[in-house]
PDB file of C-alpha atoms in Angstrom:
ATOM      1  CA  MET A   3     -13.911  -0.390   3.956  1.00 57.00           C
ATOM      2  CA  GLU A   4     -13.112   3.440   3.877  1.00 49.00           C
ATOM      3  CA  VAL A   5     -13.790   5.621   0.999  1.00 41.00           C
ATOM      4  CA  LEU A   6     -10.685   7.490   1.058  1.00 39.00           C
ATOM      5  CA  GLY A   7     -11.240   9.677  -2.207  1.00 43.00           C
ATOM      6  CA  PHE A   8     -13.622  12.119  -0.883  1.00 38.00           C
ATOM      7  CA  LEU A   9     -10.903  13.520   1.436  1.00 40.00           C
ATOM      8  CA  LEU A  10      -8.860  14.539  -1.784  1.00 37.00           C
ATOM      9  CA  ALA A  11     -11.826  15.550  -3.996  1.00 37.00           C
ATOM     10  CA  GLY A  12     -12.020  19.228  -2.994  1.00 39.00           C
ATOM     11  CA  ILE A  13      -8.094  19.808  -2.988  1.00 36.00           C
ATOM     12  CA  SER A  14      -6.650  20.442  -6.058  1.00 36.00           C
ATOM     13  CA  MET A  15      -3.272  19.093  -7.376  1.00 36.00           C
ATOM     14  CA  SER A  16      -1.813  22.337  -7.220  1.00 40.00           C
ATOM     15  CA  LEU A  17      -2.510  23.038  -3.639  1.00 38.00           C
ATOM     16  CA  PHE A  18      -0.613  19.614  -2.977  1.00 39.00           C
ATOM     17  CA  ALA A  19       2.281  20.354  -4.986  1.00 42.00           C
ATOM     18  CA  TYR A  20       2.384  24.000  -3.470  1.00 42.00           C
ATOM     19  CA  ASN A  21       2.292  22.342   0.071  1.00 44.00           C
ATOM     20  CA  ALA A  22       4.885  20.077  -0.849  1.00 43.00           C
ATOM     21  CA  ARG A  23       7.320  22.505  -1.954  1.00 46.00           C
ATOM     22  CA  ARG A  24       6.484  24.871   1.217  1.00 45.00           C
ATOM     23  CA  LEU A  25       7.151  21.941   3.264  1.00 39.00           C
ATOM     24  CA  ARG A  26      10.308  21.111   1.917  1.00 43.00           C
ATOM     25  CA  ARG A  27      11.576  24.668   1.535  1.00 42.00           C
ATOM     26  CA  ASP A  28      10.751  26.043   4.851  1.00 39.00           C
ATOM     27  CA  HIS A  29      11.214  22.739   6.957  1.00 41.00           C
ATOM     28  CA  GLY A  30      12.530  19.839   5.055  1.00 43.00           C
ATOM     29  CA  ILE A  31      11.951  16.496   5.996  1.00 45.00           C
ATOM     30  CA  ARG A  32      11.284  17.389   9.741  1.00 46.00           C
ATOM     31  CA  ALA A  33       8.067  18.850   8.459  1.00 43.00           C
ATOM     32  CA  LEU A  34       6.859  15.749   6.916  1.00 44.00           C
ATOM     33  CA  LEU A  35       8.203  13.476   9.826  1.00 42.00           C
ATOM     34  CA  ALA A  36       5.981  15.113  12.553  1.00 42.00           C
ATOM     35  CA  PRO A  37       3.118  12.876  12.398  1.00 74.00           C
ATOM     36  CA  VAL A  38       4.811   9.304  11.675  1.00 86.00           C
ATOM     37  CA  ASP A  39       5.308   6.412  14.069  1.00 93.00           C
ATOM     38  CA  THR A  40       8.567   5.486  15.075  1.00 94.00           C
ATOM     39  CA  GLU A  41       9.323   2.912  12.418  1.00 96.00           C
ATOM     40  CA  ALA A  42       8.165   5.345   9.683  1.00 95.00           C
ATOM     41  CA  GLU A  43      10.317   8.212  11.016  1.00 92.00           C
ATOM     42  CA  ILE A  44      13.459   6.004  11.204  1.00 96.00           C
ATOM     43  CA  ALA A  45      12.693   4.903   7.581  1.00 96.00           C
ATOM     44  CA  LEU A  46      12.049   8.483   6.264  1.00 94.00           C
ATOM     45  CA  HIS A  47      15.539   9.590   8.433  1.00 96.00           C
ATOM     46  CA  VAL A  48      17.319   6.563   6.122  1.00 97.00           C
ATOM     47  CA  ALA A  49      15.753   7.941   2.833  1.00 95.00           C
ATOM     48  CA  ASN A  50      16.682  11.402   3.616  1.00 94.00           C
ATOM     49  CA  HIS A  51      20.437  10.575   4.574  1.00 96.00           C
ATOM     50  CA  ALA A  52      20.669   8.418   1.359  1.00 95.00           C
ATOM     51  CA  ALA A  53      19.626  11.486  -0.664  1.00 92.00           C
ATOM     52  CA  THR A  54      21.729  14.190   1.179  1.00 93.00           C
ATOM     53  CA  SER A  55      24.723  12.191   1.431  1.00 94.00           C
ATOM     54  CA  ARG A  56      24.681  11.722  -2.330  1.00 92.00           C
ATOM     55  CA  ASP A  57      23.544  15.385  -2.984  1.00 90.00           C
ATOM     56  CA  GLN A  58      20.383  14.125  -4.362  1.00 88.00           C
ATOM     57  CA  GLN A  59      16.640  15.834  -3.932  1.00 86.00           C
ATOM     58  CA  LEU A  60      14.593  13.204  -2.160  1.00 88.00           C
ATOM     59  CA  ALA A  61      12.622  10.688  -4.330  1.00 89.00           C
ATOM     60  CA  PRO A  62      10.610   7.744  -4.316  1.00 91.00           C
ATOM     61  CA  LEU A  63      13.541   5.761  -4.672  1.00 92.00           C
ATOM     62  CA  HIS A  64      15.040   7.163  -1.500  1.00 93.00           C
ATOM     63  CA  VAL A  65      11.926   6.272   0.389  1.00 94.00           C
ATOM     64  CA  LEU A  66      12.033   2.668  -0.824  1.00 96.00           C
ATOM     65  CA  TYR A  67      15.652   2.565   0.188  1.00 97.00           C
ATOM     66  CA  GLY A  68      14.364   3.674   3.756  1.00 97.00           C
ATOM     67  CA  LEU A  69      11.508   1.167   3.872  1.00 98.00           C
ATOM     68  CA  VAL A  70      13.968  -1.646   3.025  1.00 98.00           C
ATOM     69  CA  GLN A  71      15.948  -0.837   6.085  1.00 98.00           C
ATOM     70  CA  ASP A  72      12.921  -1.569   8.380  1.00 98.00           C
ATOM     71  CA  GLU A  73      12.499  -4.762  10.215  1.00 97.00           C
ATOM     72  CA  THR A  74       8.611  -4.953   9.712  1.00 97.00           C
ATOM     73  CA  PHE A  75       8.944  -4.258   5.795  1.00 98.00           C
ATOM     74  CA  ILE A  76      11.788  -6.929   5.762  1.00 98.00           C
ATOM     75  CA  ALA A  77       9.639  -9.281   7.189  1.00 97.00           C
ATOM     76  CA  ALA A  78       6.564  -8.758   4.887  1.00 97.00           C
ATOM     77  CA  LEU A  79       9.078  -9.143   1.836  1.00 97.00           C
ATOM     78  CA  ARG A  80      10.655 -12.325   3.217  1.00 97.00           C
ATOM     79  CA  ARG A  81       6.693 -13.606   3.755  1.00 95.00           C
ATOM     80  CA  ILE A  82       6.220 -13.518  -0.126  1.00 95.00           C
ATOM     81  CA  GLY A  83       9.647 -14.829  -1.255  1.00 96.00           C
ATOM     82  CA  VAL A  84      11.602 -11.484  -1.791  1.00 97.00           C
ATOM     83  CA  ASP A  85      15.229 -11.599  -1.579  1.00 97.00           C
ATOM     84  CA  VAL A  86      15.682  -8.848   0.374  1.00 98.00           C
ATOM     85  CA  GLU A  87      19.819  -8.647   0.379  1.00 97.00           C
ATOM     86  CA  GLN A  88      19.514  -8.707  -3.340  1.00 97.00           C
ATOM     87  CA  LEU A  89      16.821  -6.154  -3.355  1.00 97.00           C
ATOM     88  CA  ASP A  90      18.968  -4.065  -1.032  1.00 97.00           C
ATOM     89  CA  SER A  91      21.951  -4.060  -3.484  1.00 97.00           C
ATOM     90  CA  ALA A  92      19.836  -3.349  -6.471  1.00 96.00           C
ATOM     91  CA  LEU A  93      18.659  -0.177  -4.588  1.00 96.00           C
ATOM     92  CA  LEU A  94      22.018   1.084  -4.070  1.00 96.00           C
ATOM     93  CA  ASP A  95      23.175   0.437  -7.598  1.00 95.00           C
ATOM     94  CA  GLU A  96      19.822   2.443  -8.688  1.00 93.00           C
ATOM     95  CA  LEU A  97      20.810   5.332  -6.011  1.00 94.00           C
ATOM     96  CA  GLU A  98      24.527   5.549  -7.441  1.00 92.00           C
ATOM     97  CA  ARG A  99      22.880   6.092 -10.839  1.00 89.00           C
ATOM     98  CA  PHE A 100      20.046   8.359  -9.833  1.00 88.00           C
ATOM     99  CA  ASP A 101      20.181  11.726 -11.499  1.00 77.00           C
ATOM    100  CA  GLY A 102      18.750  14.140  -8.801  1.00 62.00           C
ATOM    101  CA  THR A 103      17.829  16.576 -11.686  1.00 53.00           C
ATOM    102  CA  ALA A 104      15.533  13.989 -13.311  1.00 46.00           C
ATOM    103  CA  SER A 105      12.541  15.121 -15.438  1.00 42.00           C
ATOM    104  CA  SER A 106       9.007  14.477 -14.383  1.00 44.00           C
ATOM    105  CA  SER A 107       8.800  11.680 -17.161  1.00 48.00           C
ATOM    106  CA  GLU A 108      11.633   9.676 -15.702  1.00 48.00           C
ATOM    107  CA  PRO A 109      11.091   6.986 -12.973  1.00 55.00           C
ATOM    108  CA  TYR A 110      12.499   8.511  -9.794  1.00 56.00           C
ATOM    109  CA  HIS A 111      11.466  12.048 -10.170  1.00 53.00           C
ATOM    110  CA  ALA A 112      12.200  13.919  -6.928  1.00 47.00           C
ATOM    111  CA  ASP A 113       8.723  15.768  -6.604  1.00 52.00           C
ATOM    112  CA  ASN A 114       6.809  12.761  -5.861  1.00 68.00           C
ATOM    113  CA  ALA A 115       8.458  11.795  -2.719  1.00 80.00           C
ATOM    114  CA  PRO A 116       7.188  14.783  -0.867  1.00 79.00           C
ATOM    115  CA  PHE A 117       3.618  14.216  -2.169  1.00 78.00           C
ATOM    116  CA  ALA A 118       3.852  10.187  -1.323  1.00 82.00           C
ATOM    117  CA  VAL A 119       4.597  11.297   2.364  1.00 84.00           C
ATOM    118  CA  VAL A 120       1.844  13.852   2.270  1.00 83.00           C
ATOM    119  CA  THR A 121      -0.546  10.752   0.861  1.00 84.00           C
ATOM    120  CA  ALA A 122       0.729   8.505   3.751  1.00 89.00           C
ATOM    121  CA  ARG A 123      -0.190  11.279   6.108  1.00 86.00           C
ATOM    122  CA  VAL A 124      -3.736  11.811   4.768  1.00 82.00           C
ATOM    123  CA  TYR A 125      -4.223   7.897   5.037  1.00 82.00           C
ATOM    124  CA  ALA A 126      -3.297   8.113   8.858  1.00 87.00           C
ATOM    125  CA  ARG A 127      -5.085  11.339   9.504  1.00 84.00           C
ATOM    126  CA  HIS A 128      -8.070  10.087   8.287  1.00 81.00           C
ATOM    127  CA  HIS A 129      -8.104   6.902  10.689  1.00 83.00           C
ATOM    128  CA  GLY A 130      -6.822   8.873  13.729  1.00 84.00           C
ATOM    129  CA  ARG A 131      -3.319   7.788  13.770  1.00 89.00           C
ATOM    130  CA  ASP A 132       0.214   8.075  12.996  1.00 92.00           C
ATOM    131  CA  ALA A 133       1.551   6.988   9.577  1.00 93.00           C
ATOM    132  CA  THR A 134       3.108   3.825   9.541  1.00 96.00           C
ATOM    133  CA  VAL A 135       5.689   2.064   7.262  1.00 96.00           C
ATOM    134  CA  ALA A 136       2.317   0.289   5.651  1.00 96.00           C
ATOM    135  CA  ASP A 137       1.142   3.943   4.986  1.00 95.00           C
ATOM    136  CA  LEU A 138       4.304   4.949   3.237  1.00 95.00           C
ATOM    137  CA  TRP A 139       4.416   1.633   1.156  1.00 96.00           C
ATOM    138  CA  GLN A 140       0.879   2.110   0.003  1.00 93.00           C
ATOM    139  CA  ALA A 141       1.555   5.881  -1.038  1.00 91.00           C
ATOM    140  CA  LEU A 142       4.606   4.726  -3.163  1.00 92.00           C
ATOM    141  CA  SER A 143       3.005   1.537  -4.441  1.00 91.00           C
ATOM    142  CA  LYS A 144       2.022   3.307  -7.932  1.00 85.00           C
ATOM    143  CA  SER A 145       5.440   4.603  -8.174  1.00 88.00           C
ATOM    144  CA  ARG A 146       7.948   3.157 -10.838  1.00 87.00           C
ATOM    145  CA  ALA A 147      10.478   2.623  -7.699  1.00 91.00           C
ATOM    146  CA  ALA A 148       7.633   0.225  -6.451  1.00 93.00           C
ATOM    147  CA  GLU A 149       8.441  -2.011  -9.415  1.00 92.00           C
ATOM    148  CA  LEU A 150      12.272  -2.431  -8.378  1.00 94.00           C
ATOM    149  CA  VAL A 151      10.658  -5.065  -5.621  1.00 97.00           C
ATOM    150  CA  GLY A 152       9.729  -7.321  -8.561  1.00 95.00           C
ATOM    151  CA  VAL A 153       6.562  -8.474  -7.120  1.00 94.00           C
ATOM    152  CA  PRO A 154       2.791  -6.854  -7.268  1.00 93.00           C
ATOM    153  CA  ALA A 155       2.810  -4.123  -5.170  1.00 94.00           C
ATOM    154  CA  ALA A 156      -0.597  -5.209  -3.602  1.00 93.00           C
ATOM    155  CA  ARG A 157       1.374  -8.468  -2.320  1.00 94.00           C
ATOM    156  CA  VAL A 158       3.700  -6.424  -0.498  1.00 96.00           C
ATOM    157  CA  GLY A 159       0.964  -4.304   0.965  1.00 96.00           C
ATOM    158  CA  PHE A 160      -0.922  -7.207   1.773  1.00 96.00           C
ATOM    159  CA  ALA A 161       1.740  -8.785   3.823  1.00 96.00           C
ATOM    160  CA  LEU A 162       2.430  -5.859   5.335  1.00 95.00           C
ATOM    161  CA  ILE A 163      -1.030  -4.905   6.670  1.00 94.00           C
ATOM    162  CA  HIS A 164      -2.443  -8.177   7.163  1.00 95.00           C
ATOM    163  CA  GLY A 165       0.829  -9.939   8.782  1.00 94.00           C
ATOM    164  CA  GLU A 166       0.433 -12.780   6.444  1.00 92.00           C
ATOM    165  CA  ALA A 167       0.653 -13.902   2.796  1.00 88.00           C
ATOM    166  CA  GLU A 168      -2.576 -14.035   1.014  1.00 88.00           C
ATOM    167  CA  PRO A 169      -4.770 -17.153   2.344  1.00 88.00           C
ATOM    168  CA  ARG A 170      -5.811 -20.085   0.950  1.00 82.00           C
ATOM    169  CA  ALA A 171      -8.210 -20.100  -2.152  1.00 85.00           C
ATOM    170  CA  ALA A 172      -9.178 -23.457  -1.212  1.00 79.00           C
ATOM    171  CA  LEU A 173      -9.343 -26.170   1.567  1.00 82.00           C
ATOM    172  CA  PRO A 174      -8.456 -29.735   0.952  1.00 80.00           C
ATOM    173  CA  GLY A 175     -11.300 -32.250   1.709  1.00 80.00           C
ATOM    174  CA  GLU A 176     -14.167 -29.716   1.700  1.00 79.00           C
ATOM    175  CA  THR A 177     -16.861 -30.017  -0.690  1.00 87.00           C
ATOM    176  CA  ALA A 178     -18.064 -26.439   0.295  1.00 91.00           C
ATOM    177  CA  VAL A 179     -16.953 -23.487   2.125  1.00 94.00           C
ATOM    178  CA  HIS A 180     -17.605 -19.704   3.168  1.00 96.00           C
ATOM    179  CA  VAL A 181     -15.761 -17.232   1.596  1.00 97.00           C
ATOM    180  CA  ILE A 182     -14.509 -14.508   4.022  1.00 97.00           C
ATOM    181  CA  LEU A 183     -13.897 -10.767   3.432  1.00 97.00           C
ATOM    182  CA  ARG A 184     -11.507  -8.421   6.225  1.00 97.00           C
ATOM    183  CA  ASN A 185     -11.299  -5.079   6.431  1.00 96.00           C
ATOM    184  CA  ASP A 186      -8.360  -2.930   5.857  1.00 94.00           C
ATOM    185  CA  ASP A 187      -7.822   0.824   5.729  1.00 92.00           C
ATOM    186  CA  TYR A 188      -6.681   1.452   2.236  1.00 93.00           C
ATOM    187  CA  THR A 189      -9.375  -0.768  -0.142  1.00 95.00           C
ATOM    188  CA  THR A 190     -11.952   1.501  -1.095  1.00 95.00           C
ATOM    189  CA  PHE A 191     -15.710   0.940  -0.550  1.00 95.00           C
ATOM    190  CA  GLU A 192     -16.453   1.144  -4.243  1.00 97.00           C
ATOM    191  CA  PHE A 193     -13.690  -1.384  -5.073  1.00 97.00           C
ATOM    192  CA  VAL A 194     -15.244  -4.114  -2.809  1.00 98.00           C
ATOM    193  CA  MET A 195     -18.600  -3.487  -4.034  1.00 97.00           C
ATOM    194  CA  ALA A 196     -17.555  -3.881  -7.362  1.00 98.00           C
ATOM    195  CA  ILE A 197     -15.795  -7.094  -6.520  1.00 98.00           C
ATOM    196  CA  LEU A 198     -18.790  -8.473  -4.613  1.00 98.00           C
ATOM    197  CA  ARG A 199     -20.921  -7.704  -7.450  1.00 98.00           C
ATOM    198  CA  ASP A 200     -18.487  -8.688 -10.416  1.00 97.00           C
ATOM    199  CA  VAL A 201     -17.162 -11.751  -8.940  1.00 98.00           C
ATOM    200  CA  PHE A 202     -19.159 -13.039  -6.420  1.00 98.00           C
ATOM    201  CA  GLY A 203     -22.532 -12.284  -8.058  1.00 97.00           C
ATOM    202  CA  LEU A 204     -24.046 -10.291  -5.227  1.00 97.00           C
ATOM    203  CA  SER A 205     -26.965  -7.791  -5.626  1.00 97.00           C
ATOM    204  CA  ASP A 206     -26.153  -4.397  -5.053  1.00 96.00           C
ATOM    205  CA  ALA A 207     -27.964  -4.461  -1.905  1.00 97.00           C
ATOM    206  CA  ALA A 208     -26.310  -7.409  -0.666  1.00 97.00           C
ATOM    207  CA  ALA A 209     -22.848  -6.034  -1.593  1.00 97.00           C
ATOM    208  CA  GLN A 210     -23.449  -3.333   0.353  1.00 97.00           C
ATOM    209  CA  ALA A 211     -24.766  -5.141   3.389  1.00 97.00           C
ATOM    210  CA  VAL A 212     -21.608  -7.122   3.223  1.00 98.00           C
ATOM    211  CA  THR A 213     -19.285  -4.156   2.810  1.00 97.00           C
ATOM    212  CA  THR A 214     -20.797  -2.296   5.548  1.00 97.00           C
ATOM    213  CA  ALA A 215     -20.454  -5.453   7.881  1.00 97.00           C
ATOM    214  CA  THR A 216     -17.054  -6.070   7.087  1.00 97.00           C
ATOM    215  CA  HIS A 217     -16.023  -2.282   7.680  1.00 94.00           C
ATOM    216  CA  LYS A 218     -18.080  -2.445  11.113  1.00 96.00           C
ATOM    217  CA  ASP A 219     -16.936  -5.706  12.625  1.00 97.00           C
ATOM    218  CA  GLY A 220     -13.706  -6.405  10.791  1.00 96.00           C
ATOM    219  CA  ARG A 221     -14.785  -9.146   8.559  1.00 97.00           C
ATOM    220  CA  ALA A 222     -17.990 -10.473   6.976  1.00 98.00           C
ATOM    221  CA  ILE A 223     -18.888 -13.888   5.042  1.00 98.00           C
ATOM    222  CA  VAL A 224     -19.317 -13.152   1.355  1.00 98.00           C
ATOM    223  CA  GLY A 225     -21.237 -16.435   0.749  1.00 97.00           C
ATOM    224  CA  ARG A 226     -21.163 -20.458   0.682  1.00 96.00           C
ATOM    225  CA  PHE A 227     -19.618 -21.753  -2.370  1.00 96.00           C
ATOM    226  CA  ASP A 228     -18.497 -25.108  -3.397  1.00 94.00           C
ATOM    227  CA  VAL A 229     -14.604 -25.421  -3.443  1.00 92.00           C
ATOM    228  CA  ALA A 230     -13.879 -25.133  -7.139  1.00 92.00           C
ATOM    229  CA  SER A 231     -16.190 -21.974  -7.450  1.00 95.00           C
ATOM    230  CA  ALA A 232     -14.770 -20.320  -4.558  1.00 94.00           C
ATOM    231  CA  LYS A 233     -11.147 -21.128  -5.506  1.00 93.00           C
ATOM    232  CA  GLN A 234     -11.827 -19.364  -8.935  1.00 96.00           C
ATOM    233  CA  LYS A 235     -13.658 -16.496  -7.504  1.00 97.00           C
ATOM    234  CA  VAL A 236     -11.205 -15.626  -4.715  1.00 96.00           C
ATOM    235  CA  GLU A 237      -7.930 -15.796  -7.144  1.00 96.00           C
ATOM    236  CA  ALA A 238     -10.157 -13.603  -9.481  1.00 97.00           C
ATOM    237  CA  ALA A 239     -10.716 -10.992  -6.811  1.00 97.00           C
ATOM    238  CA  TRP A 240      -7.105 -11.458  -5.839  1.00 95.00           C
ATOM    239  CA  ALA A 241      -6.278 -10.627  -9.699  1.00 95.00           C
ATOM    240  CA  ARG A 242      -8.058  -7.545  -9.543  1.00 96.00           C
ATOM    241  CA  ALA A 243      -6.839  -6.191  -6.242  1.00 95.00           C
ATOM    242  CA  ARG A 244      -3.256  -6.593  -7.230  1.00 93.00           C
ATOM    243  CA  ALA A 245      -3.948  -4.624 -10.582  1.00 94.00           C
ATOM    244  CA  GLU A 246      -5.485  -1.696  -8.594  1.00 93.00           C
ATOM    245  CA  ARG A 247      -2.715  -2.191  -5.820  1.00 92.00           C
ATOM    246  CA  PHE A 248      -5.346  -2.895  -3.249  1.00 95.00           C
ATOM    247  CA  PRO A 249      -4.411  -5.135  -0.094  1.00 95.00           C
ATOM    248  CA  LEU A 250      -7.880  -6.766  -0.148  1.00 96.00           C
ATOM    249  CA  TRP A 251      -7.829 -10.210   2.224  1.00 97.00           C
ATOM    250  CA  VAL A 252     -10.601 -12.502   0.871  1.00 96.00           C
ATOM    251  CA  GLY A 253     -10.011 -16.190   1.462  1.00 94.00           C
ATOM    252  CA  VAL A 254     -11.985 -19.277   2.393  1.00 94.00           C
ATOM    253  CA  GLU A 255     -12.847 -21.074   5.627  1.00 89.00           C
ATOM    254  CA  VAL A 256     -14.825 -24.193   6.473  1.00 86.00           C
ATOM    255  CA  CYS A 257     -18.594 -23.842   6.883  1.00 81.00           C
TER     256      CYS A 257
END
């Protein structure tokens, strides 16, 4: 698990706002597209077209609309039971009603979109890769626009990043199971440590060892629990991850 916050600690919000304004003024969407992969680039082109064709400033609403045209994003939504056609129709209705001069207190304020794209770039750059559709979603997940999907943002991120819905919290016929933790690029070291201490009862040293092993090896065993206890703890961890919009993968397997 990576600590992403330190990358932003030395950069003031005013500098981010200045950079976003400069990028938009000097190069527009092309400057923001440079470090993204093909799918994310297409999603952002769709978003930009949805805005410019309506004479609107680019907003999170437009970026979400672009994502919903992407096959990878569509597949993730369908894995968790989202009606993609209904969502697409709802987004088109919102776009037609969108006021491009919305104030910063209103749901889809334009200034949030360039910042979200910059944030996606920071995620990706830190991990030495181009920004992806998953990066764009994670950057948008705390926006009001993301609420239009109708399910917790962390569930969408989980399906998108891990390629599956959340794993089982219990296994039928078993009396005891191992709880397993898997790595991702978005859930912070501090959050995982807190989950391991508060939910699974690990000491600070044990929590740090499991978190480090997860980051290094891609997965780690949290511990062995009876089925009822494992189910309760895994579901509690999911609830906290959803509340913080982290795509935490924690599940069970046979000992």
